Coordinates of C-alpha atoms in Angstrom, one line a residue:
Chain A
M1 CA -21.4 -31.1 44.1
I2 CA -23.4 -28.1 45.1
R3 CA -24.2 -29.6 48.5
F4 CA -20.6 -30.5 49.0
L5 CA -19.6 -27.0 48.0
I6 CA -22.1 -25.4 50.4
R7 CA -21.0 -27.6 53.3
R8 CA -17.3 -27.1 52.7
I9 CA -17.7 -23.3 52.4
G10 CA -19.9 -23.3 55.5
Q11 CA -17.1 -25.0 57.4
S12 CA -14.6 -22.5 56.3
L13 CA -16.9 -19.6 57.4
V14 CA -17.2 -21.1 60.9
L15 CA -13.4 -21.4 61.0
L16 CA -13.1 -17.9 59.8
V17 CA -15.3 -16.6 62.7
L18 CA -13.2 -18.6 65.2
V19 CA -10.0 -17.4 63.7
S20 CA -11.1 -13.8 63.9
M21 CA -12.1 -14.4 67.6
I22 CA -8.7 -15.7 68.4
G23 CA -7.2 -12.7 66.6
F24 CA -9.4 -10.3 68.6
A25 CA -8.4 -12.0 71.8
L26 CA -4.7 -11.7 71.0
L27 CA -5.3 -8.0 70.1
H28 CA -6.6 -7.4 73.6
L29 CA -3.7 -9.2 75.1
T30 CA -1.2 -6.7 73.8
P31 CA 0.0 -4.3 76.4
G32 CA -2.5 -1.5 76.5
G33 CA -4.8 -3.5 74.1
P34 CA -5.9 -1.6 71.0
L35 CA -5.0 1.6 72.9
S36 CA -1.3 0.6 73.1
Q37 CA -0.3 3.2 70.5
F38 CA -1.5 6.0 72.9
A39 CA -0.7 4.2 76.1
L40 CA 3.0 3.9 75.1
T41 CA 3.2 7.6 74.2
P42 CA 5.2 9.5 76.9
G43 CA 3.3 12.2 78.8
M44 CA -0.1 10.7 78.2
S45 CA -2.4 11.3 81.2
A46 CA -5.0 8.7 82.4
A47 CA -7.8 11.2 81.7
T48 CA -6.8 11.7 78.1
L49 CA -6.5 7.9 77.7
A50 CA -10.0 7.4 79.0
Q51 CA -11.2 10.0 76.6
I52 CA -9.5 8.3 73.6
S53 CA -10.8 5.0 74.9
H54 CA -14.3 6.4 74.9
A55 CA -13.9 7.9 71.4
M56 CA -12.6 4.6 70.1
G57 CA -15.6 2.8 71.7
L58 CA -13.4 0.7 73.9
D59 CA -15.7 1.1 76.9
R60 CA -18.5 -0.8 75.1
P61 CA -19.2 -4.5 75.9
L62 CA -16.6 -6.8 74.3
P63 CA -19.1 -8.6 71.9
I64 CA -20.1 -5.3 70.4
Q65 CA -16.4 -4.3 70.1
Y66 CA -15.7 -7.6 68.4
L67 CA -18.5 -7.1 65.9
D68 CA -17.3 -3.6 65.2
W69 CA -13.7 -4.8 64.7
A70 CA -14.8 -7.7 62.5
G71 CA -16.9 -5.4 60.4
H72 CA -13.9 -3.1 59.8
L73 CA -11.8 -6.2 58.9
L74 CA -14.4 -7.3 56.3
R75 CA -14.4 -3.9 54.7
G76 CA -10.7 -3.9 54.4
D77 CA -10.0 -1.5 57.2
W78 CA -7.3 -3.3 59.1
G79 CA -6.0 -0.3 61.1
R80 CA -2.9 1.8 60.5
S81 CA 0.8 1.1 61.2
Y82 CA 2.2 2.9 64.2
R83 CA 5.4 3.4 62.3
D84 CA 4.3 5.4 59.3
Q85 CA 0.5 5.5 59.6
Q86 CA 0.1 3.5 56.4
P87 CA -3.0 1.2 56.2
V88 CA -2.0 -2.2 57.5
L89 CA -3.6 -4.1 54.6
D90 CA -1.7 -2.0 52.0
I91 CA 1.6 -2.7 53.8
I92 CA 0.9 -6.5 53.9
V93 CA -0.1 -6.7 50.3
S94 CA 3.0 -4.9 49.2
H95 CA 5.1 -7.6 51.0
L96 CA 2.9 -10.4 49.9
W97 CA 4.4 -11.0 46.5
A98 CA 8.0 -11.5 47.7
T99 CA 6.8 -14.2 50.0
L100 CA 4.6 -15.8 47.4
E101 CA 7.5 -15.9 44.9
L102 CA 9.7 -17.6 47.5
M103 CA 7.0 -20.1 48.4
G104 CA 6.1 -20.7 44.8
S105 CA 9.6 -21.3 43.5
S106 CA 10.5 -23.6 46.4
S107 CA 7.2 -25.5 46.2
L108 CA 7.8 -26.1 42.5
L109 CA 11.2 -27.6 43.2
A110 CA 9.9 -29.6 46.1
I111 CA 7.0 -31.0 44.2
I112 CA 9.2 -32.0 41.2
F113 CA 12.0 -33.6 43.1
G114 CA 9.9 -34.7 46.1
T115 CA 7.6 -36.6 43.8
W116 CA 10.5 -38.2 42.1
V117 CA 12.1 -39.3 45.4
G118 CA 8.8 -40.5 46.8
V119 CA 7.9 -42.6 43.8
L120 CA 11.4 -44.1 43.7
G121 CA 11.2 -44.9 47.3
A122 CA 7.8 -46.6 46.8
I123 CA 8.7 -48.7 43.8
R124 CA 12.1 -49.8 45.2
R125 CA 10.8 -50.1 48.8
Y126 CA 13.4 -51.1 51.4
S127 CA 16.2 -50.6 48.9
I128 CA 19.3 -48.6 50.0
A129 CA 18.1 -45.6 48.0
D130 CA 14.7 -45.8 49.9
Y131 CA 16.5 -46.0 53.3
L132 CA 18.7 -43.1 52.4
A133 CA 15.8 -41.0 51.2
T134 CA 13.9 -41.8 54.4
I135 CA 16.8 -40.9 56.6
G136 CA 17.5 -37.8 54.5
A137 CA 13.9 -36.6 54.9
M138 CA 14.1 -37.1 58.7
I139 CA 17.3 -35.1 59.0
G140 CA 15.9 -32.5 56.6
L141 CA 12.9 -32.1 59.0
S142 CA 15.3 -31.9 62.0
I143 CA 17.7 -29.3 60.8
P144 CA 16.8 -25.8 62.1
T145 CA 15.9 -23.9 59.0
F146 CA 17.5 -20.7 60.1
W147 CA 20.8 -22.5 60.9
F148 CA 20.7 -24.2 57.5
G149 CA 20.4 -20.8 56.0
L150 CA 23.5 -19.6 57.9
V151 CA 25.5 -22.6 56.7
M152 CA 24.4 -22.0 53.1
I153 CA 25.4 -18.3 53.4
Y154 CA 28.8 -19.4 54.9
I155 CA 29.4 -21.9 52.0
F156 CA 28.1 -20.1 49.0
S157 CA 28.6 -16.4 50.0
V158 CA 31.4 -16.2 52.4
W159 CA 33.6 -19.2 51.4
L160 CA 32.9 -19.6 47.6
G161 CA 31.6 -16.1 47.0
W162 CA 29.2 -17.4 44.3
L163 CA 25.9 -16.0 45.6
P164 CA 24.7 -12.9 47.5
S165 CA 23.9 -13.5 51.2
G166 CA 20.7 -11.5 51.4
D167 CA 18.2 -9.0 50.0
M168 CA 16.4 -9.2 46.8
Y169 CA 18.5 -7.0 44.5
A170 CA 22.0 -5.7 44.7
S171 CA 21.8 -1.9 45.0
G172 CA 22.3 -0.2 41.7
H173 CA 21.5 -2.8 39.1
A174 CA 18.1 -4.4 39.4
S175 CA 18.0 -7.0 36.7
F176 CA 16.1 -10.3 36.5
I177 CA 19.4 -12.3 36.5
D178 CA 20.4 -10.4 39.7
Y179 CA 16.9 -11.3 41.2
L180 CA 17.4 -15.0 40.4
R181 CA 20.8 -15.0 42.0
H182 CA 19.3 -13.6 45.2
L183 CA 16.5 -16.1 45.0
I184 CA 18.6 -19.2 44.8
L185 CA 19.8 -19.6 48.4
P186 CA 16.5 -18.7 50.3
C187 CA 14.6 -20.9 47.8
L188 CA 17.0 -23.9 48.4
V189 CA 16.7 -23.5 52.1
L190 CA 12.9 -23.4 52.1
T191 CA 12.9 -26.4 49.7
L192 CA 14.8 -28.5 52.2
V193 CA 11.8 -28.5 54.5
T194 CA 9.1 -28.9 51.9
I195 CA 10.9 -31.6 49.9
A196 CA 11.3 -33.8 53.1
T197 CA 7.6 -33.8 53.9
W198 CA 6.4 -34.0 50.3
S199 CA 8.6 -37.0 49.4
R200 CA 7.5 -38.9 52.5
Y201 CA 3.8 -38.4 51.8
M202 CA 4.3 -39.1 48.1
R203 CA 6.0 -42.4 49.0
A204 CA 3.1 -43.4 51.3
S205 CA 0.5 -42.4 48.7
M206 CA 2.3 -44.3 45.9
L207 CA 2.6 -47.4 48.1
D208 CA -1.1 -47.2 48.8
V209 CA -1.9 -47.1 45.0
I210 CA 0.5 -49.7 43.7
S211 CA -1.0 -52.3 46.0
Q212 CA -4.5 -51.8 44.4
D213 CA -6.2 -54.3 42.2
Y214 CA -6.4 -52.1 39.1
I215 CA -2.6 -51.7 39.0
R216 CA -2.2 -55.5 39.1
T217 CA -4.9 -55.7 36.3
A218 CA -3.0 -53.2 34.2
R219 CA 0.2 -55.2 34.6
A220 CA -1.6 -58.4 33.9
K221 CA -3.0 -57.3 30.7
G222 CA 0.5 -56.7 29.5
L223 CA 1.1 -53.0 29.8
R224 CA 4.7 -51.9 30.2
R225 CA 5.8 -51.3 33.8
R226 CA 6.6 -47.7 33.0
A227 CA 3.2 -47.0 31.5
V228 CA 1.5 -48.5 34.5
L229 CA 3.6 -46.5 36.9
V230 CA 3.2 -43.2 35.2
R231 CA -0.3 -43.3 33.7
H232 CA -2.1 -45.5 36.2
A233 CA -0.3 -45.3 39.5
L234 CA 1.3 -41.8 39.6
R235 CA -1.8 -40.0 38.5
N236 CA -3.8 -41.6 41.2
A237 CA -1.1 -41.2 43.8
L238 CA -0.9 -37.5 43.1
L239 CA -4.6 -36.9 43.9
P240 CA -4.4 -37.0 47.7
M241 CA -1.3 -34.9 47.5
I242 CA -3.6 -31.9 46.6
T243 CA -4.9 -32.1 50.2
I244 CA -1.4 -32.5 51.6
A245 CA -0.3 -29.4 49.8
G246 CA -3.2 -27.5 51.4
L247 CA -2.3 -28.9 54.9
Q248 CA 1.3 -28.1 54.4
L249 CA 0.5 -24.4 53.9
P250 CA 1.0 -23.2 57.5
T251 CA 4.4 -25.0 57.7
L252 CA 5.4 -23.6 54.3
L253 CA 4.4 -20.1 55.4
G254 CA 6.2 -20.5 58.7
G255 CA 9.3 -21.8 56.9
A256 CA 9.2 -18.8 54.5
L257 CA 9.1 -16.5 57.5
V258 CA 12.2 -18.1 59.0
T259 CA 14.0 -18.1 55.7
E260 CA 13.2 -14.5 55.0
T261 CA 14.6 -13.4 58.3
V262 CA 18.0 -15.0 57.6
F263 CA 18.2 -13.8 54.0
T264 CA 16.6 -10.4 54.6
W265 CA 14.2 -11.3 51.8
P266 CA 11.6 -8.4 51.8
G267 CA 8.5 -10.5 52.3
M268 CA 5.8 -10.9 55.0
G269 CA 8.2 -12.7 57.3
R270 CA 10.7 -9.9 57.3
L271 CA 7.8 -7.4 57.8
F272 CA 6.6 -9.5 60.7
L273 CA 9.9 -9.5 62.4
D274 CA 10.5 -5.8 61.8
S275 CA 7.0 -5.0 63.2
I276 CA 7.6 -7.1 66.3
G277 CA 10.8 -5.2 66.8
Y278 CA 9.0 -1.9 66.7
R279 CA 6.1 -3.1 68.8
D280 CA 4.0 -2.2 65.8
Y281 CA 1.0 -4.3 67.0
P282 CA -1.5 -3.4 64.3
V283 CA 0.8 -4.8 61.6
V284 CA 1.7 -7.9 63.7
M285 CA -2.0 -8.7 64.3
G286 CA -2.8 -7.9 60.7
L287 CA -0.1 -10.3 59.5
L288 CA -1.3 -13.0 62.0
M289 CA -4.9 -12.6 60.6
F290 CA -3.7 -12.4 57.0
S291 CA -1.6 -15.6 57.2
A292 CA -4.5 -17.5 58.9
L293 CA -6.8 -16.3 56.1
L294 CA -4.3 -17.4 53.5
V295 CA -4.2 -20.9 55.1
L296 CA -7.9 -21.0 55.4
I297 CA -8.4 -20.1 51.7
G298 CA -5.6 -22.4 50.6
N299 CA -7.2 -25.3 52.4
L300 CA -10.6 -24.6 50.9
I301 CA -9.1 -24.4 47.4
A302 CA -7.2 -27.6 47.9
D303 CA -10.3 -29.4 49.1
L304 CA -12.4 -28.1 46.2
L305 CA -9.7 -29.0 43.7
Y306 CA -9.5 -32.5 45.2
S307 CA -13.3 -33.0 45.0
I308 CA -13.1 -32.0 41.3
A309 CA -10.2 -34.3 40.7
D310 CA -11.6 -37.2 42.7
P311 CA -15.4 -37.2 42.7
R312 CA -15.5 -40.2 45.2
I313 CA -14.8 -37.9 48.2
R314 CA -17.9 -35.8 47.6
L315 CA -20.2 -38.7 48.4
S316 CA -18.6 -39.7 51.6
Chain B
M1 CA -2.3 -50.4 53.1
S2 CA -5.9 -50.6 52.0
A3 CA -6.1 -54.2 53.2
A4 CA -5.1 -53.1 56.7
A5 CA -7.2 -54.2 59.6
P6 CA -9.8 -51.7 60.9
L7 CA -8.3 -48.9 62.9
G8 CA -7.2 -49.9 66.4
S9 CA -8.2 -53.5 66.0
A10 CA -5.3 -54.6 68.1
L11 CA -5.4 -51.7 70.5
P12 CA -7.5 -53.4 73.2
A13 CA -5.5 -56.6 72.8
P14 CA -4.3 -58.4 76.0
A15 CA -1.9 -56.0 77.5
R16 CA 1.0 -58.2 78.4
G17 CA 1.5 -60.4 75.4
A18 CA 1.1 -57.5 73.0
R19 CA 3.8 -55.4 74.6
R20 CA 6.7 -57.7 74.0
P21 CA 6.6 -57.8 70.2
A22 CA 6.3 -54.0 70.3
L23 CA 9.5 -53.8 72.4
R24 CA 11.2 -56.3 70.1
R25 CA 10.2 -54.2 67.1
F26 CA 11.5 -51.1 68.8
M27 CA 14.9 -52.6 69.7
R28 CA 15.3 -53.8 66.1
H29 CA 14.6 -50.3 64.8
R30 CA 18.1 -49.1 64.2
L31 CA 17.3 -45.4 63.7
A32 CA 15.3 -45.4 66.9
M33 CA 18.2 -46.9 68.7
F34 CA 20.5 -44.3 67.2
G35 CA 18.0 -41.6 68.3
L36 CA 17.8 -42.9 71.8
A37 CA 21.6 -43.2 72.1
A38 CA 22.0 -39.6 70.9
I39 CA 19.5 -38.3 73.4
V40 CA 20.9 -40.3 76.3
I41 CA 24.5 -39.1 75.5
L42 CA 23.4 -35.5 75.1
V43 CA 21.4 -35.5 78.4
V44 CA 24.2 -37.2 80.3
A45 CA 26.8 -34.9 78.8
C46 CA 24.8 -31.8 79.6
A47 CA 24.1 -33.0 83.1
I48 CA 27.6 -33.8 84.2
G49 CA 29.9 -32.4 81.5
P50 CA 30.2 -28.9 82.8
Y51 CA 31.6 -30.2 86.1
L52 CA 34.4 -32.0 84.4
S53 CA 35.6 -29.0 82.5
P54 CA 38.3 -26.7 83.8
Y55 CA 36.5 -23.7 82.2
G56 CA 33.3 -22.0 83.6
P57 CA 30.6 -20.8 81.2
L58 CA 31.5 -17.2 81.8
T59 CA 35.2 -17.6 82.2
I60 CA 36.8 -15.2 79.9
D61 CA 40.1 -16.3 78.4
L62 CA 41.4 -13.3 76.5
R63 CA 44.5 -15.0 75.3
H64 CA 42.5 -17.5 73.4
R65 CA 39.7 -15.4 71.9
F66 CA 38.3 -16.8 68.6
Q67 CA 40.2 -20.1 69.0
P68 CA 39.0 -22.5 66.2
P69 CA 37.9 -26.0 67.3
F70 CA 40.6 -28.6 67.9
L71 CA 43.4 -26.0 67.6
G72 CA 44.2 -25.1 71.2
P73 CA 43.4 -25.7 74.8
H74 CA 39.6 -25.3 74.2
L75 CA 38.2 -28.5 72.5
L76 CA 35.4 -26.9 70.4
G77 CA 37.0 -23.4 70.3
T78 CA 36.0 -20.1 71.9
D79 CA 33.9 -17.1 71.1
Q80 CA 34.6 -13.4 70.9
L81 CA 35.3 -13.2 74.6
G82 CA 37.3 -16.4 74.8
R83 CA 34.5 -18.3 76.5
D84 CA 34.8 -22.1 76.1
L85 CA 32.2 -23.2 73.5
L86 CA 31.9 -26.7 74.7
V87 CA 31.0 -25.8 78.2
R88 CA 28.5 -23.2 77.0
L89 CA 27.0 -25.7 74.6
L90 CA 26.5 -28.2 77.5
L91 CA 25.0 -25.6 79.8
A92 CA 22.8 -24.3 77.0
G93 CA 21.7 -27.9 76.4
R94 CA 20.4 -28.1 80.0
I95 CA 18.2 -25.1 79.3
S96 CA 17.1 -26.1 75.8
L97 CA 16.4 -29.7 76.7
T98 CA 14.6 -28.7 79.8
V99 CA 12.4 -26.3 77.8
G100 CA 11.8 -29.1 75.3
F101 CA 10.8 -31.7 77.9
A102 CA 8.7 -29.2 80.0
A103 CA 6.9 -27.8 77.0
M104 CA 6.2 -31.4 75.8
G105 CA 4.8 -32.3 79.2
L106 CA 2.5 -29.3 79.4
S107 CA 1.3 -29.4 75.9
T108 CA 0.7 -33.2 76.1
V109 CA -1.4 -32.9 79.3
F110 CA -3.4 -30.0 77.9
G111 CA -3.9 -31.7 74.5
V112 CA -5.0 -34.9 76.2
I113 CA -7.5 -33.1 78.4
V114 CA -9.0 -31.3 75.5
G115 CA -9.0 -34.3 73.2
L116 CA -10.4 -36.6 76.0
A117 CA -13.2 -34.1 76.8
A118 CA -14.1 -33.5 73.2
G119 CA -14.0 -37.1 72.2
F120 CA -15.8 -38.4 75.2
Y121 CA -18.6 -36.0 75.5
G122 CA -18.8 -35.2 71.8
G123 CA -22.0 -33.4 70.8
W124 CA -22.1 -29.7 70.4
A125 CA -19.4 -28.8 72.9
G126 CA -17.0 -31.5 71.5
T127 CA -17.5 -30.2 68.0
A128 CA -16.9 -26.6 69.2
L129 CA -13.7 -27.6 70.9
M130 CA -12.3 -29.4 67.9
R131 CA -13.3 -26.5 65.5
F132 CA -11.4 -24.2 67.9
V133 CA -8.4 -26.6 67.5
D134 CA -8.7 -26.3 63.7
A135 CA -8.9 -22.5 64.0
V136 CA -5.7 -22.3 66.1
L137 CA -4.0 -24.6 63.5
C138 CA -4.7 -22.1 60.8
F139 CA -2.1 -19.8 62.3
P140 CA 1.4 -20.7 61.3
Q141 CA 3.0 -21.9 64.6
I142 CA 6.0 -19.6 64.3
F143 CA 3.9 -16.5 63.8
L144 CA 1.8 -17.4 66.9
L145 CA 4.9 -18.2 68.9
L146 CA 6.7 -15.0 68.1
T147 CA 3.6 -12.8 68.6
L148 CA 3.1 -14.3 72.1
A149 CA 6.8 -14.1 72.9
A150 CA 6.9 -10.4 71.9
L151 CA 4.0 -9.8 74.3
V152 CA 5.6 -11.2 77.5
S153 CA 8.9 -10.7 79.1
P154 CA 11.2 -13.4 77.8
G155 CA 12.6 -16.1 80.1
V156 CA 12.9 -19.8 80.5
L157 CA 9.5 -20.2 82.1
T158 CA 7.6 -17.9 79.7
I159 CA 9.1 -19.5 76.6
T160 CA 8.2 -22.9 77.9
L161 CA 4.6 -21.8 78.4
I162 CA 4.4 -20.2 75.0
V163 CA 5.9 -23.2 73.2
A164 CA 3.4 -25.4 75.0
L165 CA 0.6 -23.1 74.2
T166 CA 1.3 -23.3 70.5
S167 CA 1.9 -27.1 70.2
W168 CA -0.9 -28.9 72.1
M169 CA -3.3 -29.0 69.1
E170 CA -2.1 -32.1 67.4
V171 CA -2.2 -34.3 70.5
A172 CA -5.7 -33.1 71.1
R173 CA -6.7 -34.1 67.5
V174 CA -5.1 -37.5 67.8
V175 CA -6.7 -38.2 71.2
E176 CA -10.1 -37.0 70.2
G177 CA -10.3 -39.2 67.1
Q178 CA -9.2 -42.3 69.0
I179 CA -11.5 -41.7 72.0
R180 CA -14.5 -41.1 69.8
S181 CA -14.0 -44.5 68.0
L182 CA -13.0 -46.4 71.2
R183 CA -16.2 -45.2 73.0
E184 CA -18.3 -47.2 70.6
R185 CA -16.4 -50.4 71.2
D186 CA -17.8 -53.3 73.2
F187 CA -15.4 -53.0 76.2
A188 CA -16.3 -49.4 76.6
V189 CA -20.0 -50.0 76.2
A190 CA -19.7 -52.9 78.7
A191 CA -17.9 -50.8 81.2
E192 CA -20.6 -48.1 80.9
A193 CA -23.3 -50.8 81.3
I194 CA -22.0 -52.0 84.6
G195 CA -22.2 -48.4 85.7
V196 CA -18.7 -47.1 86.1
S197 CA -18.3 -43.4 86.5
D198 CA -17.4 -41.2 83.5
T199 CA -14.1 -40.4 85.0
H200 CA -13.3 -44.1 85.5
L201 CA -14.3 -44.9 82.0
M202 CA -12.2 -42.1 80.6
L203 CA -9.1 -42.5 82.6
R204 CA -9.0 -46.2 83.4
E205 CA -10.6 -47.8 80.3
L206 CA -10.2 -45.5 77.4
L207 CA -7.0 -43.5 78.0
P208 CA -4.7 -46.5 78.4
N209 CA -5.7 -47.6 74.9
V210 CA -4.6 -44.2 73.5
M211 CA -1.2 -44.2 75.2
A212 CA 0.7 -45.4 72.1
P213 CA -0.2 -42.5 69.8
I214 CA 0.2 -40.0 72.7
V215 CA 3.7 -41.3 73.4
V216 CA 4.6 -40.9 69.7
A217 CA 3.1 -37.4 69.5
A218 CA 4.9 -36.4 72.7
T219 CA 8.3 -37.5 71.4
L220 CA 7.8 -35.6 68.2
T221 CA 6.7 -32.6 70.3
V222 CA 10.0 -32.5 72.1
A223 CA 11.8 -32.3 68.8
R224 CA 9.6 -29.4 67.6
A225 CA 9.8 -27.6 71.0
I226 CA 13.6 -27.6 70.8
L227 CA 13.4 -26.2 67.3
L228 CA 10.9 -23.5 68.2
E229 CA 12.8 -22.4 71.3
S230 CA 16.1 -22.2 69.3
Y231 CA 14.4 -20.1 66.7
A232 CA 12.8 -17.7 69.1
S233 CA 16.0 -17.4 71.1
Y234 CA 18.0 -16.9 67.9
L235 CA 15.8 -14.0 67.0
G236 CA 16.2 -12.6 70.6
Y237 CA 12.6 -13.3 71.7
G238 CA 13.4 -16.4 73.7
I239 CA 15.9 -17.1 76.4
Q240 CA 18.1 -14.0 77.1
P241 CA 21.9 -13.9 77.5
P242 CA 23.8 -14.4 79.7
T243 CA 21.7 -17.6 80.2
P244 CA 22.9 -19.7 77.3
S245 CA 20.5 -21.7 75.1
W246 CA 21.3 -23.4 71.8
G247 CA 19.3 -20.8 70.0
N248 CA 20.8 -17.7 71.6
M249 CA 24.3 -19.0 71.0
L250 CA 23.5 -18.5 67.3
N251 CA 22.1 -15.1 68.0
N252 CA 25.2 -13.0 67.1
A253 CA 27.0 -15.8 65.3
Q254 CA 25.8 -14.4 62.0
E255 CA 28.1 -11.3 62.3
Y256 CA 31.1 -13.6 62.9
L257 CA 30.3 -15.8 60.0
T258 CA 33.4 -14.7 58.1
S259 CA 35.8 -14.6 61.0
A260 CA 34.6 -17.4 63.2
P261 CA 32.2 -19.7 61.4
W262 CA 32.4 -22.4 64.0
L263 CA 30.4 -20.2 66.4
A264 CA 27.5 -20.6 64.0
I265 CA 28.2 -24.2 62.8
V266 CA 28.8 -26.1 66.1
P267 CA 25.6 -25.1 68.0
G268 CA 23.5 -25.9 64.9
I269 CA 25.0 -29.4 64.7
V270 CA 24.1 -30.0 68.3
I271 CA 20.5 -28.8 67.8
T272 CA 20.2 -31.0 64.7
L273 CA 21.6 -34.0 66.6
A274 CA 19.1 -33.5 69.4
V275 CA 16.1 -32.9 67.1
T276 CA 17.0 -35.8 64.8
G277 CA 17.3 -38.0 67.9
F278 CA 13.8 -37.2 69.0
N279 CA 12.4 -37.5 65.5
F280 CA 14.1 -40.9 64.9
L281 CA 12.9 -42.1 68.3
G282 CA 9.3 -41.0 67.6
D283 CA 9.4 -42.7 64.3
G284 CA 10.6 -45.9 65.8
L285 CA 8.0 -45.8 68.5
R286 CA 5.3 -45.3 65.9
D287 CA 6.5 -48.3 63.9
A288 CA 6.8 -50.4 67.1
L289 CA 3.5 -49.4 68.7
D290 CA 1.3 -49.3 65.6
P291 CA -0.1 -52.8 65.2
R292 CA -1.4 -52.1 61.7
L293 CA 2.2 -52.4 60.4
D294 CA 2.4 -56.0 61.6
I295 CA 0.8 -57.3 58.5
H296 CA 3.4 -55.8 56.2
R297 CA 6.5 -57.1 57.9

């Protein structure tokens, strides 16, 4: 276990370094590079720029600059926003929870219903329900998320008038019920994407398990079908899904971004779009790095959980 | 599934005999046929449709502003300026489909080159390349796409390049894995033993055996490229008006959601149709070309 742990964490550290290098490269691609804040200020002379550049250490060799930048990153100094001079990390963390709430609630729905649909598809393979679920999942993956959001707003906000079309709270009365009412639509839209993937992987995993010998043994020794399915098959079929959940994280995060922009949900996606609009590059780059870190850590946790749940993979 | 033959056991099978069952499987795949039909109809409609319509894409018909679909001279209705929605959809389709295909081509070529190099030469450089692929995959694709799109001046060419730049990684992964295992196989070792050059071995011996997964991945990449383009354009970072694209037609549809909902609904249906078509097609191709599924049918 210790060796597996060390190897896996080592891999993550290598990835972390590579991710930070990509982030650094992107930062230098921005117009004006790290200097853009000053370069875009009107009336800035080239001489002053050169002076600032020297003061910021931008005339040093790139590897040195990278190490300096990465060191600041590690110490939590992610630069300041152009818009209000707030530290980038603080801004991101203040928007993090809204995104996590959206992702968490829709993942919960997707896992519950996706598991159910996937298991049903596996045990009644090639039935009409299975075909419908497969086709439904494919269409779910094909619908543009933002457009689905617009359609939901049209149906439930404009036409029926049941639910609010955006934001997190109605101005004036901020109650939990009000929050839930605002959460329903974005959560459903994000669930559409997640449930499609989850149910398909669940079906494949379940099919894999129910063709195993120990399932036949369990049936042969006279256990009820339901007991075998739930206690023997489902439990084992859920194991690899831990990894799938980790691998789905970038898609889920991307989906949350899209959903937030349609529903003006005040999370990281909304912040990202606002920052791009203002050319607030420190925040944009910070969000890019932060989301990659989130994915990296999510995958690491998923792998570690999987190795605890299924000791076989540690040995391979 | 666990009883499946070892990976790629049928890949180097005799070329001719093995292709026909694949074709037959593909033709029998109803969803794939539906997808293919949808794509062909869309492509043909976008190519010749605009010539058949009495309305131009920028023709302003002020007497029929906000005409709902099917309720007037304009078949699918008109927008706030009285422009014909159907003609604009078809012209937008030309742009969106072109971006989808071009981005697929670019990203596939790039992904194949990276995957081929990493899988063939392996070693330190190969590992480094693949770890780089892993690192790029850590960034959510949409974040990467929008960041790059915000850095360049938007246009058809730049958006194609950016979409390609953010979607080559999966092809590279697939190719690398396959090449690495194919390299150890007898036919590759034999070819190496009779002294063919590395390039010959890579392009003439190994690559043809990886075509099936590449074709599948490429088809699915078109679907994703269309989605990515439409989202970037919807947000205003993709293709700019007056050039219509499926995404930017939805751009200001949100403000007319109450008064003219069809402006938002119709383009979305077309995008969904196109993307579903490519996804069904890719799925059918995977079923038809993956010999491992033979045992189960």
